[in-house]
PDB file of C-alpha atoms in Angstrom:
ATOM      1  CA  MET A   1      50.173  85.019  45.181  1.00 92.00           C
ATOM      2  CA  LEU A   2      49.764  82.268  42.603  1.00 94.00           C
ATOM      3  CA  SER A   3      50.018  83.445  39.040  1.00 93.00           C
ATOM      4  CA  ILE A   4      48.809  80.896  36.688  1.00 95.00           C
ATOM      5  CA  ASP A   5      48.058  80.683  32.862  1.00 94.00           C
ATOM      6  CA  ARG A   6      44.282  80.715  32.081  1.00 93.00           C
ATOM      7  CA  GLY A   7      44.781  77.603  29.805  1.00 94.00           C
ATOM      8  CA  ILE A   8      46.051  75.620  32.736  1.00 96.00           C
ATOM      9  CA  ILE A   9      43.202  76.853  34.949  1.00 95.00           C
ATOM     10  CA  ASP A  10      40.641  75.968  32.140  1.00 94.00           C
ATOM     11  CA  ALA A  11      42.286  72.419  31.920  1.00 96.00           C
ATOM     12  CA  ILE A  12      42.308  71.800  35.790  1.00 97.00           C
ATOM     13  CA  VAL A  13      38.374  72.887  35.932  1.00 96.00           C
ATOM     14  CA  ALA A  14      37.884  70.603  32.787  1.00 96.00           C
ATOM     15  CA  HIS A  15      39.560  67.773  34.580  1.00 97.00           C
ATOM     16  CA  ALA A  16      37.466  68.412  37.918  1.00 97.00           C
ATOM     17  CA  ARG A  17      34.206  68.461  35.849  1.00 96.00           C
ATOM     18  CA  ARG A  18      35.119  65.236  34.100  1.00 96.00           C
ATOM     19  CA  ASP A  19      35.888  63.195  37.401  1.00 95.00           C
ATOM     20  CA  HIS A  20      32.884  64.729  39.058  1.00 94.00           C
ATOM     21  CA  PRO A  21      31.323  63.312  41.383  1.00 95.00           C
ATOM     22  CA  ASP A  22      34.840  61.906  42.349  1.00 96.00           C
ATOM     23  CA  GLU A  23      37.484  64.301  43.450  1.00 97.00           C
ATOM     24  CA  ALA A  24      39.983  64.969  40.653  1.00 97.00           C
ATOM     25  CA  CYS A  25      43.656  65.549  41.472  1.00 98.00           C
ATOM     26  CA  GLY A  26      47.069  66.578  39.826  1.00 98.00           C
ATOM     27  CA  VAL A  27      50.034  68.673  39.650  1.00 98.00           C
ATOM     28  CA  VAL A  28      51.287  71.664  37.475  1.00 98.00           C
ATOM     29  CA  ALA A  29      55.028  71.426  37.298  1.00 97.00           C
ATOM     30  CA  GLY A  30      57.532  74.135  36.563  1.00 97.00           C
ATOM     31  CA  PRO A  31      61.152  74.948  36.521  1.00 96.00           C
ATOM     32  CA  VAL A  32      62.854  74.524  40.121  1.00 96.00           C
ATOM     33  CA  GLY A  33      63.140  77.604  42.007  1.00 92.00           C
ATOM     34  CA  GLN A  34      61.010  79.781  39.624  1.00 93.00           C
ATOM     35  CA  ASP A  35      57.379  79.485  41.238  1.00 92.00           C
ATOM     36  CA  SER A  36      56.020  79.352  37.715  1.00 92.00           C
ATOM     37  CA  PRO A  37      53.440  76.666  36.840  1.00 96.00           C
ATOM     38  CA  THR A  38      53.704  75.684  33.348  1.00 96.00           C
ATOM     39  CA  ARG A  39      52.994  72.107  32.709  1.00 97.00           C
ATOM     40  CA  HIS A  40      49.735  70.597  33.628  1.00 97.00           C
ATOM     41  CA  ILE A  41      49.606  66.924  34.800  1.00 97.00           C
ATOM     42  CA  PRO A  42      46.316  65.367  35.445  1.00 97.00           C
ATOM     43  CA  MET A  43      46.591  62.294  37.760  1.00 97.00           C
ATOM     44  CA  GLU A  44      44.459  59.498  38.518  1.00 96.00           C
ATOM     45  CA  ASN A  45      42.438  59.639  42.140  1.00 96.00           C
ATOM     46  CA  ALA A  46      43.410  56.177  43.223  1.00 96.00           C
ATOM     47  CA  ALA A  47      40.937  56.553  46.055  1.00 94.00           C
ATOM     48  CA  ARG A  48      38.034  57.029  43.555  1.00 94.00           C
ATOM     49  CA  SER A  49      36.242  58.917  46.275  1.00 92.00           C
ATOM     50  CA  MET A  50      33.537  61.643  46.466  1.00 94.00           C
ATOM     51  CA  THR A  51      35.510  63.065  49.477  1.00 92.00           C
ATOM     52  CA  PHE A  52      39.043  62.033  49.514  1.00 92.00           C
ATOM     53  CA  TYR A  53      41.844  62.026  46.878  1.00 94.00           C
ATOM     54  CA  GLU A  54      45.125  59.954  46.836  1.00 94.00           C
ATOM     55  CA  PHE A  55      47.636  60.008  44.089  1.00 95.00           C
ATOM     56  CA  ASP A  56      48.442  56.564  42.682  1.00 95.00           C
ATOM     57  CA  SER A  57      51.710  55.572  44.220  1.00 96.00           C
ATOM     58  CA  MET A  58      53.117  54.140  40.925  1.00 97.00           C
ATOM     59  CA  GLU A  59      51.887  57.234  38.909  1.00 97.00           C
ATOM     60  CA  GLN A  60      53.228  59.615  41.448  1.00 97.00           C
ATOM     61  CA  LEU A  61      56.616  57.992  41.435  1.00 97.00           C
ATOM     62  CA  ARG A  62      56.683  58.324  37.669  1.00 98.00           C
ATOM     63  CA  VAL A  63      55.591  61.744  37.531  1.00 97.00           C
ATOM     64  CA  TRP A  64      58.008  62.958  40.377  1.00 97.00           C
ATOM     65  CA  ARG A  65      60.843  60.979  38.428  1.00 98.00           C
ATOM     66  CA  GLU A  66      59.843  62.944  35.197  1.00 97.00           C
ATOM     67  CA  MET A  67      59.809  66.134  36.883  1.00 97.00           C
ATOM     68  CA  ASP A  68      63.351  65.504  38.196  1.00 97.00           C
ATOM     69  CA  ASP A  69      64.472  64.504  34.704  1.00 98.00           C
ATOM     70  CA  GLN A  70      63.174  67.969  33.266  1.00 97.00           C
ATOM     71  CA  ASP A  71      64.560  70.054  36.307  1.00 98.00           C
ATOM     72  CA  GLU A  72      61.000  70.586  37.448  1.00 97.00           C
ATOM     73  CA  GLU A  73      59.109  70.714  40.810  1.00 97.00           C
ATOM     74  CA  PRO A  74      55.522  70.309  41.746  1.00 97.00           C
ATOM     75  CA  VAL A  75      54.621  74.252  41.765  1.00 98.00           C
ATOM     76  CA  VAL A  76      50.800  73.622  42.163  1.00 98.00           C
ATOM     77  CA  ILE A  77      49.130  70.579  43.688  1.00 98.00           C
ATOM     78  CA  TYR A  78      45.439  70.573  42.996  1.00 97.00           C
ATOM     79  CA  HIS A  79      42.214  68.584  43.821  1.00 97.00           C
ATOM     80  CA  SER A  80      38.602  69.191  43.661  1.00 97.00           C
ATOM     81  CA  HIS A  81      35.752  69.170  46.352  1.00 96.00           C
ATOM     82  CA  THR A  82      32.690  67.847  44.744  1.00 95.00           C
ATOM     83  CA  ALA A  83      30.086  68.907  47.397  1.00 94.00           C
ATOM     84  CA  THR A  84      31.653  71.490  49.720  1.00 94.00           C
ATOM     85  CA  GLU A  85      33.661  74.746  49.362  1.00 94.00           C
ATOM     86  CA  ALA A  86      37.244  74.982  48.003  1.00 95.00           C
ATOM     87  CA  TYR A  87      38.859  74.886  51.499  1.00 96.00           C
ATOM     88  CA  PRO A  88      41.272  72.244  52.713  1.00 96.00           C
ATOM     89  CA  SER A  89      39.968  69.502  55.013  1.00 94.00           C
ATOM     90  CA  ARG A  90      41.830  68.367  57.813  1.00 94.00           C
ATOM     91  CA  THR A  91      42.975  65.231  55.661  1.00 93.00           C
ATOM     92  CA  ASP A  92      44.079  67.696  53.104  1.00 94.00           C
ATOM     93  CA  ILE A  93      46.118  69.671  55.645  1.00 95.00           C
ATOM     94  CA  SER A  94      47.728  66.565  57.269  1.00 93.00           C
ATOM     95  CA  PHE A  95      48.721  65.126  53.762  1.00 92.00           C
ATOM     96  CA  ALA A  96      50.202  68.292  52.476  1.00 93.00           C
ATOM     97  CA  GLY A  97      53.826  67.243  52.201  1.00 91.00           C
ATOM     98  CA  GLU A  98      55.176  69.834  49.763  1.00 92.00           C
ATOM     99  CA  PRO A  99      55.519  73.215  51.805  1.00 91.00           C
ATOM    100  CA  GLY A 100      56.955  75.098  48.722  1.00 93.00           C
ATOM    101  CA  ALA A 101      53.794  74.397  46.774  1.00 96.00           C
ATOM    102  CA  HIS A 102      50.626  76.021  45.997  1.00 97.00           C
ATOM    103  CA  TYR A 103      47.550  73.843  47.112  1.00 97.00           C
ATOM    104  CA  LEU A 104      44.829  74.836  44.712  1.00 97.00           C
ATOM    105  CA  LEU A 105      41.230  73.621  45.286  1.00 97.00           C
ATOM    106  CA  VAL A 106      38.502  73.605  42.884  1.00 97.00           C
ATOM    107  CA  SER A 107      34.921  73.288  44.077  1.00 96.00           C
ATOM    108  CA  THR A 108      32.424  71.687  41.690  1.00 95.00           C
ATOM    109  CA  ARG A 109      29.442  71.722  43.819  1.00 94.00           C
ATOM    110  CA  ASP A 110      27.948  74.258  41.644  1.00 93.00           C
ATOM    111  CA  PRO A 111      27.449  72.885  37.895  1.00 91.00           C
ATOM    112  CA  GLU A 112      27.405  76.505  36.462  1.00 91.00           C
ATOM    113  CA  GLN A 113      30.468  77.995  38.317  1.00 91.00           C
ATOM    114  CA  ALA A 114      33.831  76.629  39.513  1.00 89.00           C
ATOM    115  CA  GLU A 115      35.063  78.013  42.687  1.00 94.00           C
ATOM    116  CA  ILE A 116      38.971  78.367  42.920  1.00 95.00           C
ATOM    117  CA  ARG A 117      41.063  78.959  45.803  1.00 96.00           C
ATOM    118  CA  SER A 118      44.873  78.564  46.525  1.00 96.00           C
ATOM    119  CA  TYR A 119      46.485  78.092  49.683  1.00 97.00           C
ATOM    120  CA  ARG A 120      50.121  77.659  51.002  1.00 97.00           C
ATOM    121  CA  ILE A 121      50.085  74.633  53.644  1.00 96.00           C
ATOM    122  CA  ALA A 122      53.051  74.375  55.880  1.00 93.00           C
ATOM    123  CA  ASP A 123      53.430  72.657  59.335  1.00 92.00           C
ATOM    124  CA  GLY A 124      49.824  72.306  59.590  1.00 92.00           C
ATOM    125  CA  GLN A 125      49.027  76.122  58.979  1.00 94.00           C
ATOM    126  CA  VAL A 126      46.762  77.073  56.127  1.00 96.00           C
ATOM    127  CA  THR A 127      47.272  80.568  54.649  1.00 96.00           C
ATOM    128  CA  GLU A 128      44.975  81.543  51.598  1.00 96.00           C
ATOM    129  CA  GLU A 129      46.546  83.469  48.798  1.00 95.00           C
ATOM    130  CA  PRO A 130      45.422  85.593  45.979  1.00 94.00           C
ATOM    131  CA  VAL A 131      45.163  83.846  42.379  1.00 92.00           C
ATOM    132  CA  ARG A 132      46.125  85.955  39.437  1.00 91.00           C
ATOM    133  CA  ILE A 133      45.054  84.496  36.099  1.00 90.00           C
ATOM    134  CA  LEU A 134      47.500  85.086  33.255  1.00 90.00           C
ATOM    135  CA  ASP A 135      45.719  85.866  29.945  1.00 81.00           C
ATOM    136  CA  PRO A 136      47.171  88.941  27.953  1.00 63.00           C
ATOM    137  CA  GLY A 137      44.305  88.450  25.453  1.00 65.00           C
ATOM    138  CA  VAL A 138      41.686  89.229  27.883  1.00 58.00           C
ATOM    139  CA  ASP A 139      40.154  92.484  29.430  1.00 58.00           C
ATOM    140  CA  GLN A 140      41.341  92.130  33.307  1.00 53.00           C
ATOM    141  CA  HIS A 141      37.898  93.837  34.091  1.00 57.00           C
ATOM    142  CA  ALA A 142      35.894  91.448  31.898  1.00 55.00           C
ATOM    143  CA  VAL A 143      33.242  89.221  33.577  1.00 48.00           C
ATOM    144  CA  GLN A 144      34.960  86.035  34.676  1.00 49.00           C
ATOM    145  CA  SER A 145      33.473  82.439  34.899  1.00 49.00           C
ATOM    146  CA  TYR A 146      35.242  81.650  38.112  1.00 55.00           C
ATOM    147  CA  MET A 147      34.830  82.552  41.665  1.00 57.00           C
ATOM    148  CA  PHE A 148      37.530  83.118  43.710  1.00 61.00           C
ATOM    149  CA  GLY A 149      37.297  83.340  47.649  1.00 60.00           C
ATOM    150  CA  GLN A 150      39.995  85.197  49.772  1.00 55.00           C
ATOM    151  CA  SER A 151      38.505  85.260  53.206  1.00 51.00           C
ATOM    152  CA  PRO A 152      37.564  81.815  54.279  1.00 48.00           C
ATOM    153  CA  ALA A 153      35.219  81.510  57.241  1.00 44.00           C
ATOM    154  CA  THR A 154      36.224  78.971  59.924  1.00 43.00           C
ATOM    155  CA  VAL A 155      35.090  75.594  58.602  1.00 43.00           C
ATOM    156  CA  ASP A 156      36.000  72.404  60.257  1.00 45.00           C
ATOM    157  CA  TYR A 157      35.607  69.499  57.804  1.00 45.00           C
ATOM    158  CA  GLU A 158      36.361  65.961  58.243  1.00 48.00           C
ATOM    159  CA  CYS A 159      36.305  64.303  54.990  1.00 45.00           C
ATOM    160  CA  SER A 160      38.763  61.637  55.666  1.00 43.00           C
ATOM    161  CA  GLY A 161      37.928  58.206  53.777  1.00 43.00           C
ATOM    162  CA  ARG A 162      40.435  56.519  55.989  1.00 43.00           C
TER     163      ARG A 162
END
């Protein structure tokens, strides 16, 4: 299960909406070994594509070095889908290189509601996981503006821009 602060989710969704119709991407870093995402790092989609994202290699090197210097790791790697549901494409799966990370996808296809889903991706296997929003000031039963899916249908996307 991914447990993440509401403020970070709001920042990720805002980033995805701002970059729409291109995919947005970034990282949420946290202390090594604690599975606790604490620092949102929006990154540039070097591909500038509606169907594909790619970290800028120099920015990625800088961010990964910065995390190393602060004893952090990428706890969450996120990107958006702009016209499809929040489910990893074959390309997403093939480029998932951090087996310990949560892969968070945000779909911005609906302008009124963001769809947010989280997955573990290791050795080409995708496992969806629940997302728990941490916000002690909000009633857990209050109406939320996000949609979370937990039972993905079998979907076969080919979104590679390569």
